[in-house]
Coordinates of C-alpha atoms in Angstrom, one line a residue:
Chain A
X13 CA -40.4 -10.3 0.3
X14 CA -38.3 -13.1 2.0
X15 CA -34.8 -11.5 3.1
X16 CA -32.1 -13.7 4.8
X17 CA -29.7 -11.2 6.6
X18 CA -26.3 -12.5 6.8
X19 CA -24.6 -10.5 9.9
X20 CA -22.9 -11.5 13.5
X21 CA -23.0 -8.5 15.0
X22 CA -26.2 -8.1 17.5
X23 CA -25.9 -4.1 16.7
X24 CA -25.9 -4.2 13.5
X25 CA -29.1 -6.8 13.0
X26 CA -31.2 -4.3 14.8
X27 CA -29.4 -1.6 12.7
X28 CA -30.4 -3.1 9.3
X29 CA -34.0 -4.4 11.4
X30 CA -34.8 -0.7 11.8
X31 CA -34.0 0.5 8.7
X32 CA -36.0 -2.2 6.9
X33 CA -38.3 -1.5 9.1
X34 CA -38.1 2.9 8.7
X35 CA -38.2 1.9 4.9
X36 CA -42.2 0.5 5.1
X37 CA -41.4 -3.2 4.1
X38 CA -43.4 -5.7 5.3
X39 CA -40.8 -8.6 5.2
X40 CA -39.8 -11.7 6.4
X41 CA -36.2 -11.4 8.0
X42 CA -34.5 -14.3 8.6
X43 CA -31.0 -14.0 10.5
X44 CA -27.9 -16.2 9.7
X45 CA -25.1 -15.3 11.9
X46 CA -22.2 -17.4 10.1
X47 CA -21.8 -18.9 7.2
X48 CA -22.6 -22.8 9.0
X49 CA -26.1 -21.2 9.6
X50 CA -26.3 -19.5 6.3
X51 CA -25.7 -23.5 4.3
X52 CA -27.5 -25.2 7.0
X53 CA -31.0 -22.6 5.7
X54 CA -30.3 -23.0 2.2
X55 CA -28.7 -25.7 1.6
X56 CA -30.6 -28.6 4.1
X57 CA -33.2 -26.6 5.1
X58 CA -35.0 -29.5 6.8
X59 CA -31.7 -31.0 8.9
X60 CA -31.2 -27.8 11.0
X61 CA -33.7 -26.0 13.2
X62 CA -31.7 -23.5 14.9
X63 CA -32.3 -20.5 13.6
X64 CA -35.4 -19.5 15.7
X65 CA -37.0 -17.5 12.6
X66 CA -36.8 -20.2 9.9
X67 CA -40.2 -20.8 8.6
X68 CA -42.2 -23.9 9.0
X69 CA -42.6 -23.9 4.7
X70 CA -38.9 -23.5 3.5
X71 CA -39.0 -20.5 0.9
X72 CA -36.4 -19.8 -0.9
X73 CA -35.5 -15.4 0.4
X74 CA -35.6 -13.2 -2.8
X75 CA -32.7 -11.3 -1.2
X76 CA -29.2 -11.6 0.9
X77 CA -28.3 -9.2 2.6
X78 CA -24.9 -10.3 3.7
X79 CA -22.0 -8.9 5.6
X80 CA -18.3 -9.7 4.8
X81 CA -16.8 -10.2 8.2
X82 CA -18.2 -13.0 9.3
X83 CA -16.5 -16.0 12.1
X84 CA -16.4 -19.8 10.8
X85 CA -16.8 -18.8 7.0
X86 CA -15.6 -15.5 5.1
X87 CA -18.5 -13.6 3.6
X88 CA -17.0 -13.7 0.3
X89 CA -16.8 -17.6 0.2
X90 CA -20.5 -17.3 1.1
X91 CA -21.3 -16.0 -2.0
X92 CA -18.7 -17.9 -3.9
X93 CA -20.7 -20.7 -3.1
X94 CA -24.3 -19.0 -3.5
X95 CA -23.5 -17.8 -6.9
X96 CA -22.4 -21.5 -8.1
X97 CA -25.2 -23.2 -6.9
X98 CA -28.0 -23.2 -9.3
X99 CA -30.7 -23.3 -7.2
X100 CA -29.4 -20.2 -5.7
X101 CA -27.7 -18.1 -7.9
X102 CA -30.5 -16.3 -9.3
X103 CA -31.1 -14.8 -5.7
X104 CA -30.0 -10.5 -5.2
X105 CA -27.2 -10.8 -3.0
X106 CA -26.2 -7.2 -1.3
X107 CA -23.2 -7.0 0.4
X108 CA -23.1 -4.7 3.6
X109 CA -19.7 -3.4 3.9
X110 CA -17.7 -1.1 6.7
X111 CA -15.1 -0.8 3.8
X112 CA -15.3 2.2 1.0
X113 CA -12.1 1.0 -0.5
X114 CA -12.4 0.3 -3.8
X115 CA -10.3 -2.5 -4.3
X116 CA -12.9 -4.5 -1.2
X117 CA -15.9 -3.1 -3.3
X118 CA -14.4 -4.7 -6.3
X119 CA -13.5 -8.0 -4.9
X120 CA -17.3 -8.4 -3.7
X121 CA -18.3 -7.8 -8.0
X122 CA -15.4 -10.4 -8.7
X123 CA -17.7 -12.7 -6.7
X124 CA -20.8 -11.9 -8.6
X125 CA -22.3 -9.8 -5.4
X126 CA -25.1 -8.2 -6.7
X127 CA -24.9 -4.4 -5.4
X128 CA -23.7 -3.5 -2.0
X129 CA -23.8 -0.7 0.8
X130 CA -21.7 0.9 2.8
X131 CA -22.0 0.6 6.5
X132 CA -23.6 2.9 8.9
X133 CA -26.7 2.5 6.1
X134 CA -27.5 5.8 4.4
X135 CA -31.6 4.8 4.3
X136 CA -32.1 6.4 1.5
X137 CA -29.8 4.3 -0.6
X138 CA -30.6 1.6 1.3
X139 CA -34.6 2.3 1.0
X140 CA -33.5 2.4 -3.4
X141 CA -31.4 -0.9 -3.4
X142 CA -34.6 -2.7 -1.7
X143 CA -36.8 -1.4 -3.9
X144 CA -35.1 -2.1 -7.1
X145 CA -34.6 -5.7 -5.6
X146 CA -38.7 -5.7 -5.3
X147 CA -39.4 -4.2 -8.4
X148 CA -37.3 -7.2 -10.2
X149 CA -38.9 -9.8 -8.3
X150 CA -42.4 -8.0 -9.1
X151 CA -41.4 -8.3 -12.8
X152 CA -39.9 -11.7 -12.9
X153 CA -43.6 -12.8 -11.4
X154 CA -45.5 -10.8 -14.2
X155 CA -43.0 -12.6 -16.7
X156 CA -43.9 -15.8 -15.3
X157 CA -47.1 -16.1 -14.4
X158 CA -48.9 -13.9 -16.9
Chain B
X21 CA 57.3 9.3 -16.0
X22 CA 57.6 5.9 -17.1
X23 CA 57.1 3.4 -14.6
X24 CA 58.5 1.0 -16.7
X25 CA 62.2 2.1 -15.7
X26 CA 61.4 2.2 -12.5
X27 CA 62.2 -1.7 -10.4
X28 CA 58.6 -1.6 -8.1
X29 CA 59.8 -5.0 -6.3
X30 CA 60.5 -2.6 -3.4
X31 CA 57.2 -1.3 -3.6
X32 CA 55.2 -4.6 -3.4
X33 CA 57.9 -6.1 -0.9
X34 CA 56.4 -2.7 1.5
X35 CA 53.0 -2.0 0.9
X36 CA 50.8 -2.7 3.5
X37 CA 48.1 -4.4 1.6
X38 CA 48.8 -8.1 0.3
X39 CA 50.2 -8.9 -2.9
X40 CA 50.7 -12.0 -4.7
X41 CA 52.3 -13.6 -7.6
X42 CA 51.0 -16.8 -9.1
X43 CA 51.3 -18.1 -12.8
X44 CA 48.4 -19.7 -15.2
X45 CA 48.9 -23.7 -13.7
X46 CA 47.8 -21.6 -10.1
X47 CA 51.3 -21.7 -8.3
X48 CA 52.1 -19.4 -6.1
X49 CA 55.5 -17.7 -7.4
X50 CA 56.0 -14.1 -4.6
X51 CA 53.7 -13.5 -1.1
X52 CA 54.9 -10.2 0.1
X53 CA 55.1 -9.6 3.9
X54 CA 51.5 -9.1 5.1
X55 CA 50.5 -12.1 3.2
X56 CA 53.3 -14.1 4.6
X57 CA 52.6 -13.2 7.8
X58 CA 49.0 -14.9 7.7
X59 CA 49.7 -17.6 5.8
X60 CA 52.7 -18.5 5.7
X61 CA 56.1 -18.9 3.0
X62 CA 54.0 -21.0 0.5
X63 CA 55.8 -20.2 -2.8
X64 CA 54.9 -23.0 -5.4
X65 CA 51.8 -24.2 -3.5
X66 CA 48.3 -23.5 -5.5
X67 CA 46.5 -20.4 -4.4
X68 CA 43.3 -22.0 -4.0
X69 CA 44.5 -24.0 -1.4
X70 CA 46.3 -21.9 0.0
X71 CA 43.9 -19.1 0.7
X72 CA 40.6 -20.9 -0.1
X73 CA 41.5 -24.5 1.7
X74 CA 39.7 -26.2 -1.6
X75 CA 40.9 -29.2 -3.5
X76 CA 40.8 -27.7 -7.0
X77 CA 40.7 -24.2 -8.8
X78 CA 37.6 -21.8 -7.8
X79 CA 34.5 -21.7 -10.8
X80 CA 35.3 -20.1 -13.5
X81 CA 33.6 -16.9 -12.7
X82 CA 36.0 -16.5 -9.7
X83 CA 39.2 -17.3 -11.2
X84 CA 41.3 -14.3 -12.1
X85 CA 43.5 -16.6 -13.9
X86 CA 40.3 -18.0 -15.8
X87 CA 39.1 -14.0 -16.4
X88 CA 42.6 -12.5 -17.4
X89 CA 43.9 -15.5 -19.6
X90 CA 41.0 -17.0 -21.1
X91 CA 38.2 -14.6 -21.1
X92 CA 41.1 -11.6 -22.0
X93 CA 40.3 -9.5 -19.2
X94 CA 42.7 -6.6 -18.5
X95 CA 41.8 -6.8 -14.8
X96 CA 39.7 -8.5 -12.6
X97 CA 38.5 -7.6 -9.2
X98 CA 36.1 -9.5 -6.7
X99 CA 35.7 -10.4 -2.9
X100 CA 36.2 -13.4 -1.5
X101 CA 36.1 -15.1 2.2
X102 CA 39.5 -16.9 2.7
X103 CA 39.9 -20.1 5.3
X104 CA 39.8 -18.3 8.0
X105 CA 36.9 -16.2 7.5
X106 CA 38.3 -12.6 6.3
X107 CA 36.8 -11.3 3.6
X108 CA 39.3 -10.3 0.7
X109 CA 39.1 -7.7 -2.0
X110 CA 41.4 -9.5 -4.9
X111 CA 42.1 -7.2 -7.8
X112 CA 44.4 -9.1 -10.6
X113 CA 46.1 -7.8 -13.6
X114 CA 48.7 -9.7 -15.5
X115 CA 51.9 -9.3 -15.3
X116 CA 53.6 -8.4 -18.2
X117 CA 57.2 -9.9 -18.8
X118 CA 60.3 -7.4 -18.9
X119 CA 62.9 -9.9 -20.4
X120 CA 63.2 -11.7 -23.2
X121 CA 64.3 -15.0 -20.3
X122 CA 61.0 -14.1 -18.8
X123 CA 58.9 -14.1 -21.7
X124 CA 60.0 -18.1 -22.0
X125 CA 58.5 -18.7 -18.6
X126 CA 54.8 -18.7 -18.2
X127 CA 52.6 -15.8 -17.9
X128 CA 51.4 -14.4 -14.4
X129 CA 49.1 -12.7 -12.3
X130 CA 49.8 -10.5 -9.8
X131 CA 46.9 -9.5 -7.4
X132 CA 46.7 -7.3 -4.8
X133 CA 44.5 -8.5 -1.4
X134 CA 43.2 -6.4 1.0
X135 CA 41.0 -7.5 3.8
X136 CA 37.7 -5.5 3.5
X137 CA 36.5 -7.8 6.7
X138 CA 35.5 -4.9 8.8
X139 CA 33.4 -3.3 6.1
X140 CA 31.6 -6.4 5.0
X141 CA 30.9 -7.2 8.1
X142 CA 29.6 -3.7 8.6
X143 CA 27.5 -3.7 5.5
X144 CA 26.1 -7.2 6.4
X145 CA 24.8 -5.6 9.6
X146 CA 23.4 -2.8 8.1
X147 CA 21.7 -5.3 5.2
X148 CA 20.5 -7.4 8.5
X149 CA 19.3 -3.7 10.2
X150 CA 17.6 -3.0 6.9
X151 CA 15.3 -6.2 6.7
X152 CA 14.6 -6.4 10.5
X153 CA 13.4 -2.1 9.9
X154 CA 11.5 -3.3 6.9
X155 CA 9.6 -6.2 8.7
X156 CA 9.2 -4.0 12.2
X157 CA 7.4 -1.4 9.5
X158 CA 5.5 -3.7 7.5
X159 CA 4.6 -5.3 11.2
X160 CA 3.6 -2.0 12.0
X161 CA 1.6 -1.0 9.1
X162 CA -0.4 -4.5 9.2
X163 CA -1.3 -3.2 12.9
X164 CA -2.6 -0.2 12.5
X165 CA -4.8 -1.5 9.6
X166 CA -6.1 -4.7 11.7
X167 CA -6.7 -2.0 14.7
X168 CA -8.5 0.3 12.3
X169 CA -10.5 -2.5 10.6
X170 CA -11.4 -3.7 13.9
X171 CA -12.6 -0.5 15.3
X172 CA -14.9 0.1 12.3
X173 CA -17.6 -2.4 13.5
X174 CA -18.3 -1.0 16.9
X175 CA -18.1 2.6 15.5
X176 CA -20.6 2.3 12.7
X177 CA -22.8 0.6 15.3
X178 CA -22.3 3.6 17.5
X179 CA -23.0 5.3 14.3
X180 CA -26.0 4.2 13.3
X181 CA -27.3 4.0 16.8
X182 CA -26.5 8.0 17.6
X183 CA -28.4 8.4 14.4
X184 CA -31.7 5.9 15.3
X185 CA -31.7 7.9 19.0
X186 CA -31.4 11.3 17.2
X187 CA -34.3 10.8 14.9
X188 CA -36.6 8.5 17.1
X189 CA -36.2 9.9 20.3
X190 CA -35.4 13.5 19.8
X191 CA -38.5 14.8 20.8
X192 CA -38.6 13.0 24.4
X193 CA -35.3 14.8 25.4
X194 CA -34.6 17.9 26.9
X195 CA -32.8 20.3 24.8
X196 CA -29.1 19.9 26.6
X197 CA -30.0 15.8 26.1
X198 CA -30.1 16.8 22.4
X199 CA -27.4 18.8 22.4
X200 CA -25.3 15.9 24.7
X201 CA -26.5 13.4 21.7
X202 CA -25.6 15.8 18.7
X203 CA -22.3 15.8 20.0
X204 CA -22.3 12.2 20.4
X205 CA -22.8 11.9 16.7
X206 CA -20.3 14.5 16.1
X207 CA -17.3 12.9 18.0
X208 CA -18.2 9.1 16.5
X209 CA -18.5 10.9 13.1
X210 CA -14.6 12.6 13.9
X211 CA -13.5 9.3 15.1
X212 CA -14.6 7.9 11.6
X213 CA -13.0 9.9 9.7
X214 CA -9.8 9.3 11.8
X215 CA -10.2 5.5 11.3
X216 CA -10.6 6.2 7.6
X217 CA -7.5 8.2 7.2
X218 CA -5.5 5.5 9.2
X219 CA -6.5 2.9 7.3
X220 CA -5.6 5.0 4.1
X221 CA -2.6 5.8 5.6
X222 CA -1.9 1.6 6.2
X223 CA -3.2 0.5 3.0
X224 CA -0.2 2.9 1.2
X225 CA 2.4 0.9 3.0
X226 CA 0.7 -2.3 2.4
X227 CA 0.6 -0.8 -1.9
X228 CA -0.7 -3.7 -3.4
X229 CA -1.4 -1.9 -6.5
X230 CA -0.1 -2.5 -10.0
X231 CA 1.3 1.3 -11.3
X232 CA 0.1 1.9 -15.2
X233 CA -0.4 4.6 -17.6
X234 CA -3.0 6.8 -16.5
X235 CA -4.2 10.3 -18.1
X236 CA -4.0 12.8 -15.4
X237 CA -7.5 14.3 -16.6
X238 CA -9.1 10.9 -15.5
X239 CA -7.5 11.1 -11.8
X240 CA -8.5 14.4 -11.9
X241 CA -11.9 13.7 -12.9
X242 CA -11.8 11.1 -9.8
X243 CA -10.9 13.1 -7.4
X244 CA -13.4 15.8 -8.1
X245 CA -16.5 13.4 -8.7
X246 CA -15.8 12.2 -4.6
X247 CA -15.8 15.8 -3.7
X248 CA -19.0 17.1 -5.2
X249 CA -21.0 17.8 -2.8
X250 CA -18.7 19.9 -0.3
X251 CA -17.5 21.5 -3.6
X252 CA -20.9 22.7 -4.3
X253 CA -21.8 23.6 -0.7
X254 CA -18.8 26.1 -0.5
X255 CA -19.4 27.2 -3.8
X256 CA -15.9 26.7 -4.9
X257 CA -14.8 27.6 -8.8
X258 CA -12.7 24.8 -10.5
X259 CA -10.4 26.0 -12.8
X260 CA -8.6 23.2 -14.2
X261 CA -5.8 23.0 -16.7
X262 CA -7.2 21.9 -20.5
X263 CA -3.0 20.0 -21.2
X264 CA -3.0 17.0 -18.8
X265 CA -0.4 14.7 -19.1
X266 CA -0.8 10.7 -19.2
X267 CA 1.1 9.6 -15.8
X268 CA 2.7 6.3 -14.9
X269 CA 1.4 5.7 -11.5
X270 CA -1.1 3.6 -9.0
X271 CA -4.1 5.2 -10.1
X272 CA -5.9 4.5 -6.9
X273 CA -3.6 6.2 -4.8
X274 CA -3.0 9.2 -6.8
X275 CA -6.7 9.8 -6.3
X276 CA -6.5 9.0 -2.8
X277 CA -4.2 11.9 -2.9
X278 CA -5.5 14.6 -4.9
X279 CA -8.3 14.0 -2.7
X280 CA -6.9 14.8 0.2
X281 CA -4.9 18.0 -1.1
X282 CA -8.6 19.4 -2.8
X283 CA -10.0 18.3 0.3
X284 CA -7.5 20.3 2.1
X285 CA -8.1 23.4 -0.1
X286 CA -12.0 23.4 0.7
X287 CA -11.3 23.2 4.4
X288 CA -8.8 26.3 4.6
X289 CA -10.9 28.0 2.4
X290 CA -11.9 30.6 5.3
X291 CA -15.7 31.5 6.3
X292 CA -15.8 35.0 4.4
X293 CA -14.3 34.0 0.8
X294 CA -16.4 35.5 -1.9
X295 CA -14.9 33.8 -4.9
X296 CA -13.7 30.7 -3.4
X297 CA -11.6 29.1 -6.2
X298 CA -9.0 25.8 -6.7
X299 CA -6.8 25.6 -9.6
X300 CA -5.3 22.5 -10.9
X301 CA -2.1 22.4 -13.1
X302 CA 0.4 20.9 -15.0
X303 CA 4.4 22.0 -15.7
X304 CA 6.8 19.7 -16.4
X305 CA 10.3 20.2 -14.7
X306 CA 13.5 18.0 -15.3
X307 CA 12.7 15.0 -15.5
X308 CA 9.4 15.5 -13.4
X309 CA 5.3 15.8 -14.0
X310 CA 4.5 18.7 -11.4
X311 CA 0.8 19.2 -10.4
X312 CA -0.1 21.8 -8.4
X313 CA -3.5 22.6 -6.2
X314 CA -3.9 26.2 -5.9
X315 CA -6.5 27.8 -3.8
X316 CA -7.2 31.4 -2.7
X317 CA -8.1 30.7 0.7
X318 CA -6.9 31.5 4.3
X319 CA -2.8 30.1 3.8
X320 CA -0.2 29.1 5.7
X321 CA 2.4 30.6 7.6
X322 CA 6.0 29.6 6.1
X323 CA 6.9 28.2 9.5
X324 CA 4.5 25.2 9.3
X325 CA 5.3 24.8 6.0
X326 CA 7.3 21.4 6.5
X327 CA 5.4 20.8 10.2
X328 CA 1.7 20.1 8.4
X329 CA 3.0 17.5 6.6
X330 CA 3.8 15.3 10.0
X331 CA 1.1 13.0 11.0
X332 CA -1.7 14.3 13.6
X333 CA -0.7 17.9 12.5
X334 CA -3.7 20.7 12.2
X335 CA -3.2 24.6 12.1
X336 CA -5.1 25.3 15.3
X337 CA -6.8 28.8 13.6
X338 CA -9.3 26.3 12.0
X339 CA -11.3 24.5 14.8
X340 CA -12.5 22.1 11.6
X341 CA -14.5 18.9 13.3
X342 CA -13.3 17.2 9.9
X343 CA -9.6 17.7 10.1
X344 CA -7.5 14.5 11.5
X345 CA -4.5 15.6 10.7
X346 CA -3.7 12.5 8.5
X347 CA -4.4 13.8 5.1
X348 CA -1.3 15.7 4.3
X349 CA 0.4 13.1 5.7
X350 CA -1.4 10.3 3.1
X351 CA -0.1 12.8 0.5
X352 CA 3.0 13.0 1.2
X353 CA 3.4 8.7 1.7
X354 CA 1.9 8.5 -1.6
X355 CA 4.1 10.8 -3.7
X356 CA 7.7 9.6 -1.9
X357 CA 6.5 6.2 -3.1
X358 CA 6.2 7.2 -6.3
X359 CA 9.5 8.6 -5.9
X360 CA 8.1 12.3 -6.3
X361 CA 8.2 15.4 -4.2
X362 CA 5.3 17.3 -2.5
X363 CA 5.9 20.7 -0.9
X364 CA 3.9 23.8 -0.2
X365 CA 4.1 27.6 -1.4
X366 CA 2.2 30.1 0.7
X367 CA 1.8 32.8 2.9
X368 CA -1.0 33.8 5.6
X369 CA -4.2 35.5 4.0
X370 CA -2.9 34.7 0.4
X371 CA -3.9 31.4 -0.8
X372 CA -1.8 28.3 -0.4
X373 CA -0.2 26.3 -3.4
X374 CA 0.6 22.3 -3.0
X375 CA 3.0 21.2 -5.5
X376 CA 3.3 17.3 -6.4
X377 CA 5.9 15.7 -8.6
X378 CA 6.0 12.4 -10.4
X379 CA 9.1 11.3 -12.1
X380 CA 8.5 11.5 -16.4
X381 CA 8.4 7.5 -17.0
X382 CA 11.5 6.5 -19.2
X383 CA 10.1 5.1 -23.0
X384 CA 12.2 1.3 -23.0

């Protein structure tokens, strides 16, 4: 599984590299550390070639993983403009939040996020969101190609 | 006593406070001295002039001749700033005619003017006071909730980092290094729980909130779902009242409180309890919802009763790692903005009762 983690904080990439890691997924992590790097990826995915761990073949990641505090471009206007792209919007997008407030959790939903989790990661919730993300992706293949 | 009989020229000629005469086309007709003495002998001039330095009659709203003779008033008060900046209380009635020579003449007004200067002046500073406190506290609160938002990101780093080293490298350190690193975790998990409360305790100022009718039961429910698991590790009954009221309030924050007063109960709950219990209830008194929290656990001594309310406050018999000393406080925010009450009943070694009130909402 292709997952582009959105996040600017150097901590908290090897945080979320461990626990994909602890979690027994053999991914493909690609880093974005602000929303420029995030559009340059996905958007002109041939114009850019900063981000050291973009592939040579430009896949499409079957899952964002994206904080909210981000510098240059809020998190939340991130995935405004994932979620009305459609060549994107069909893509899990997981918000990774330090905030349990409600009303923060509920403005990520207003934005069509996905599912999120609170920050320090709790792996076993973590290792579940993953997995149901996988499991989707496994069916959406058997729909497809059987 | 009929003041009728009685000739009051004398009186209005003495008084200290101004007094004025002037008929419906706005000419002045009497000043008496403490009027003269600011502005002058201007008897058959037009008031508004006079005192007011304008060209024609005040609006109609600020006429007392407008109020008394049109609109049928029987008096009409207001305050005024005058040419020279004073600020005048004017309170008109008419003046009723004694004579029948009189009664040909036009009708009058006579108004009595005192200069309430110093005390609008006064209350203008305190209304100036009032905004600059409000700003300095909404400054305030918007502080401590960008300080605690920004110290979130390094904590849960050091967080999640205690927590990698604790599980990956436990078994290539010493016991004390162990022991140095559980308490690592411990402190950063503290400090968490501190930033937590703060920003709690900042979001309540900043109440963004709409309030609405909400059954108590629900908030109840709320509260209790977010406290399962410590519930269940204690072992604590819940015994909570079947008649729940439906409450007009900001649903959020009433959780956010109960919360903290449940979470309070489990904390004080005291090691050797063998039938830990909370109650939750309902009365209604006056005009008020009261809820009360009742637990059966270590209580409190009636002199901190008002003390554990203050911020940073914690009853130093219970060395509890989780205990900021916010939460009462985030109670007691909440409620007073939702013009309620909250206050303890207790005594040492026999249970503690927190009461909360919430005004009865008013149908229309």
């Amino acid at each position: 599984m292709n997952i582009l983690l959105v996040e600017d904080d150097p901590i908290h990439i090897k945080l979320v590299e461990r626990a994909l890691k602890k979690s027994g997924f053999n991914n493909q992590l690609i880093v974005a550390r602000d929303g420029e790097e995030v559009f340059n990826y996905l958007f002109n995915q041939n114009m850019d070639q900063r981000s050291e761990l973009m592939s040579e073949e430009f896949v499409y990641p079957h899952l964002i993983l994206m904080d909210i505090n981000l510098p240059k471009i809020n998190g939340l206007e991130i995935l405004r403009r994932i979620k009305q792209s459609p060549q994107l919007q069909h893509i899990p997008v997981v918000i990774l939040t330090t905030s349990s407030n409600r009303a923060d959790l509920e403005k990520c939903y207003e934005y069509h996020a996905n599912s999120y989790v609170i920050k320090p990661l709790d792996y076993e919730e973590f290792n579940q969101k993953i997995r149901s993300i996988e499991h989707y992706w496994l069916m959406v293949n058997e729909i497809l190609y059987r | 006593m009929n003041l009728e009989n009685y000739d009051l020229s004398n009186v209005l000629l003495s008084i200290g406070d101004g007094v004025i005469a002037h008929n419906e086309r706005w000419e002045i007709e009497f000043l008496n001295q403490p009027l003269l003495d600011i502005y002058g002998d201007q008897v058959g001039k037009h008031c508004f002039e006079i005192f007011f330095d304008r060209d024609c009659p005040c609006e109609e709203g600020n006429c007392p001749i407008e109020q008394i003779f049109k609109k049928g008033k029987s008096s009409f008060q207001q305050v005024k700033k005058d040419k020279y900046g004073n600020w005048l209380e004017i309170t008109s009635v008419p003046a009723h005619p004694k004579t029948k020579e009189a009664e040909q003449k036009t009708s009058s007004i006579i108004s009595l003017v005192r200069n309430v200067t110093k005390r609008m002046n006064l209350e203008e500073e305190l209304r100036v006071r009032n905004m600059e406190l409000k700003l300095k506290n909404t400054e305030l609160e918007n502080f401590v909730y960008t300080v605690s938002h920004d110290l979130k990101s390094p904590l849960v780093s050091l967080q999640g980092l205690a927590g990698a080293l604790l599980e990956d490298y436990s078994d290539r350190l010493d016991e004390q290094g162990r022991e140095f690193l559980l308490d690592i975790k411990n402190s950063v998990n503290r400090l968490g729980l501190l930033v937590r409360d703060l920003l709690d305790l900042s979001r309540i100022g900043r109440g963004q909130n709409r309030r609405e009718d909400v059954p108590a039961k629900k908030i109840i429910q709320e509260a209790i779902d977010k406290l399962k698991l410590p519930l269940k590790e204690k072992g604590i009954q819940l015994i909570i009242d079947e008649d729940m009221p439906i409450i007009f309030c900001d649903k959020e924050m009433i959780v956010l409180a109960l919360v903290n007063l449940l979470n309070n109960a489990i904390k004080f709950m005291g090691e050797h309890n063998e039938h830990p219990r909370i109650a939750i209830g309902h009365t209604i008194k006056d005009d008020y919802h009261v809820f009360f929290v009742q637990d059966n656990g270590i209580g409190i001594e009636r002199k901190y009763h008002q003390k554990i309310f203050d911020i940073f406050q914690t009853l130093n018999e219970v060395k509890d790692p989780n205990s900021t000393g916010v939460g009462l406080t985030i109670v007691k925010r909440i409620i007073e903005g939702h013009k309620g009450r909250v206050w303890v009943e207790s005594e040492k070694g026999q249970g503690s009762t927190f009461y909360f009130s919430i005004p009865i909402k008013k149908l229309g």
